[in-house]
Tab-separated table of C-alpha atoms in Angstrom:
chain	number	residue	atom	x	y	z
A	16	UNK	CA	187.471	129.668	138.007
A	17	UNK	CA	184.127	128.798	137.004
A	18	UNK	CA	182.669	127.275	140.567
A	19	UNK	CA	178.703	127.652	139.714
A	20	UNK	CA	177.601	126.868	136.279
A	21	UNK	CA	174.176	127.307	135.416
A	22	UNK	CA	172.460	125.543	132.611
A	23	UNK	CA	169.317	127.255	130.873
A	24	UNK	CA	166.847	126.209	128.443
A	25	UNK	CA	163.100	126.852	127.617
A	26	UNK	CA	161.070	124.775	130.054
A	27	UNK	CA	163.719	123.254	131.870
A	28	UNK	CA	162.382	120.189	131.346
A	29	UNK	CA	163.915	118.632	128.500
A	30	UNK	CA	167.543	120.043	127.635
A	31	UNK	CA	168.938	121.413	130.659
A	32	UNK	CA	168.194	118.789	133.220
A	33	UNK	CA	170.212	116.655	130.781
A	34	UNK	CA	172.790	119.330	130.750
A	35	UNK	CA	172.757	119.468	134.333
A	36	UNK	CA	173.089	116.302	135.110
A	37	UNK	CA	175.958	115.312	132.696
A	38	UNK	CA	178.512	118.455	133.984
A	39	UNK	CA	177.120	117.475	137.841
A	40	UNK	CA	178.641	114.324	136.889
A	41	UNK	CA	181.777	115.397	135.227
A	42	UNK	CA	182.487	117.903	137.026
A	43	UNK	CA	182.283	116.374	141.024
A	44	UNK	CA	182.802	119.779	143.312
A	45	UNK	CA	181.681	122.534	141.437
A	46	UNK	CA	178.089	124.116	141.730
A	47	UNK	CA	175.925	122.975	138.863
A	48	UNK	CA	172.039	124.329	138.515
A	49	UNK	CA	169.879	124.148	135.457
A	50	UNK	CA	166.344	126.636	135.319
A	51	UNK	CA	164.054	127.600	132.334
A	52	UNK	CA	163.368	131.207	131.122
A	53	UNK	CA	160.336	130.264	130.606
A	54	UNK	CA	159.684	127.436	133.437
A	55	UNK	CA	157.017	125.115	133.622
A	56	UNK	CA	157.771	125.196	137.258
A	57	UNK	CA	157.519	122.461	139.243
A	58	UNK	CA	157.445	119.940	136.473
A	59	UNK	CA	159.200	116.663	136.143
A	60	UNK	CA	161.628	116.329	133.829
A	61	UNK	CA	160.032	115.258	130.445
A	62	UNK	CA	159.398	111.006	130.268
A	63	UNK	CA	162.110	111.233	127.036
A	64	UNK	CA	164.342	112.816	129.006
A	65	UNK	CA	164.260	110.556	131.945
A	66	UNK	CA	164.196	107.418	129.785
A	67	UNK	CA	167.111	108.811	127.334
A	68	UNK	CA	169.231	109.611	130.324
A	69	UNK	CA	168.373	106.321	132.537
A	70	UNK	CA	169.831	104.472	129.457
A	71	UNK	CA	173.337	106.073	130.503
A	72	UNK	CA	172.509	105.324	133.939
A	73	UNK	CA	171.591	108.835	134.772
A	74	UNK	CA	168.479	109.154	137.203
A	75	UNK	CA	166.474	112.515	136.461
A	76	UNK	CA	163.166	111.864	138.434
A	77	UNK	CA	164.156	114.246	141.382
A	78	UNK	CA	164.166	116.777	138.596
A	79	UNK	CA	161.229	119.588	139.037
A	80	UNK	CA	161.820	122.368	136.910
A	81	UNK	CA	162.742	126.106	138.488
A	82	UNK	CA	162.088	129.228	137.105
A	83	UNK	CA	165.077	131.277	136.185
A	84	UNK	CA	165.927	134.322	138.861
A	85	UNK	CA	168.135	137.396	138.635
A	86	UNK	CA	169.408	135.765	141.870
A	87	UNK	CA	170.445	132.689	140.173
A	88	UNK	CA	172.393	134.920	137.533
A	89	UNK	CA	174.261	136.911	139.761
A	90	UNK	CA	175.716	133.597	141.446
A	91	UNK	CA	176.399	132.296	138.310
A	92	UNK	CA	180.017	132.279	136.899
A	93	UNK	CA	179.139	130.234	133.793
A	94	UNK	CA	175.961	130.299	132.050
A	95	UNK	CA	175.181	127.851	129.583
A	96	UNK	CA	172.026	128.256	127.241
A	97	UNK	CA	170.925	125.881	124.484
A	98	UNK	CA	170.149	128.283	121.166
A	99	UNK	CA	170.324	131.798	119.973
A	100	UNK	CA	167.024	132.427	121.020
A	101	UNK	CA	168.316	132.143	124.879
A	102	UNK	CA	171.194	134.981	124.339
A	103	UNK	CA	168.166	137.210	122.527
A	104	UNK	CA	165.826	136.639	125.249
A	105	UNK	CA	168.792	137.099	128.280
A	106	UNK	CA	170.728	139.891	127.047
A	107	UNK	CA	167.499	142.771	127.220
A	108	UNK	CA	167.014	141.286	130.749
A	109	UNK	CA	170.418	140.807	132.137
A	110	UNK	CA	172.558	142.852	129.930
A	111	UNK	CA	175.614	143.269	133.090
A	112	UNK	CA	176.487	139.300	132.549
A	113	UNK	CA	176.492	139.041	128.848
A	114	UNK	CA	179.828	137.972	129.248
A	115	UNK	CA	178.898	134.785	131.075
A	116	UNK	CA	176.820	133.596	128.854
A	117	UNK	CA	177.328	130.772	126.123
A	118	UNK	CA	176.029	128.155	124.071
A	119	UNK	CA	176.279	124.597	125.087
A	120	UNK	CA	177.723	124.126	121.480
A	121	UNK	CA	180.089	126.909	121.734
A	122	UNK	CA	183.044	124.700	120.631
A	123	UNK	CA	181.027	123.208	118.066
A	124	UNK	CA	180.359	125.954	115.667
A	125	UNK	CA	178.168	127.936	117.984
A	126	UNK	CA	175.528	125.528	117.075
A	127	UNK	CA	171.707	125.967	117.887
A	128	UNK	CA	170.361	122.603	120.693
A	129	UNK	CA	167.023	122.465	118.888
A	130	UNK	CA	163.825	122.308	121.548
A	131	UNK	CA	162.839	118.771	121.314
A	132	UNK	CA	159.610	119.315	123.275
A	133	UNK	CA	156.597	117.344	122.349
A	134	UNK	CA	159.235	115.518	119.827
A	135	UNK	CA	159.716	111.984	119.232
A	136	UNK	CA	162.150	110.262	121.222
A	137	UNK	CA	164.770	110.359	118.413
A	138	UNK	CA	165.109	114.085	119.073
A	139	UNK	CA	165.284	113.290	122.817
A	140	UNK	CA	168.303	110.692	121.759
A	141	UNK	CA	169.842	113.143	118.840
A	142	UNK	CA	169.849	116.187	121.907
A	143	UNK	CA	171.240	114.010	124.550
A	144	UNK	CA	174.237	113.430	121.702
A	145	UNK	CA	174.597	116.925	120.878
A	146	UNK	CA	174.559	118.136	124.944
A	147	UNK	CA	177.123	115.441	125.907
A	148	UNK	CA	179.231	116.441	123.242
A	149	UNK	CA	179.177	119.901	124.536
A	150	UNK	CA	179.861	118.758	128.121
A	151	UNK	CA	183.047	117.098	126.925
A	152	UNK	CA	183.829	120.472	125.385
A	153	UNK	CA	183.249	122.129	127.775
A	154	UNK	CA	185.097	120.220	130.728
A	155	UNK	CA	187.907	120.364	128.649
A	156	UNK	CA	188.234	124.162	128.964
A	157	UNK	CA	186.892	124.229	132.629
């Protein structure tokens, strides 16, 4: 059973806070954490996030971004990453839990969540389609 998902992106300020928040909310009970490779710890979750997600009625500005850990792996049971580039960058590092690692879009033709940092908010709203698409997905197998 998958009890602790983790949810990785870049920054971890603009995908996987939404990512977060969306399986934290369909999935009440099980362990959900989202953390960047590449942090830009301590930040807020980026303003299009927020505002994209506080449409839904999802409140991100608790959100401060956390650096990912070989800690954080370990506990893992489920690791979700955004885009090839995730898997390339994980697998030298972490090569023992390969096997716990997927894309967000797995279900969806293993398709890439493109970075929309420093993007216009239409990527913001175009990414918050693709990621809650792949939370329904993935809840469905879960």
């Amino acid at each position: 059973m998958f009890n602790t998902i983790l949810v990785l992106c870049t920054g971890n300020i603009c995908r996987s806070p939404i990512a977060e928040a969306l399986l934290k909310n369909a999935l009440p009970g099980r362990h959900v954490h989202s953390a960047g490779i590449g942090a830009m710890v301590g930040w807020p979750a980026d303003p299009h996030s927020v505002a994209v997600c506080a449409e839904a009625g999802i409140d991100l500005g608790a959100h401060r971004a956390r650096q990912l850990t070989g800690q954080m792996m370990q506990a893992a049971d489920l690791v979700l990453v955004m885009d090839q580039g995730h898997i390339d960058a994980l697998t030298p590092r972490y090569p023992q839990h390969r096997g716990k690692v997927h894309k967000m879009l797995r279900w969806h033709d293993n398709l890439d969540v493109d970075d929309p940092y420093q993007m216009p908010r239409s990527m913001f709203e175009r990414v918050y389609a693709e990621i809650t698409q792949g939370t329904h997905d993935w809840v469905k197998r879960l």
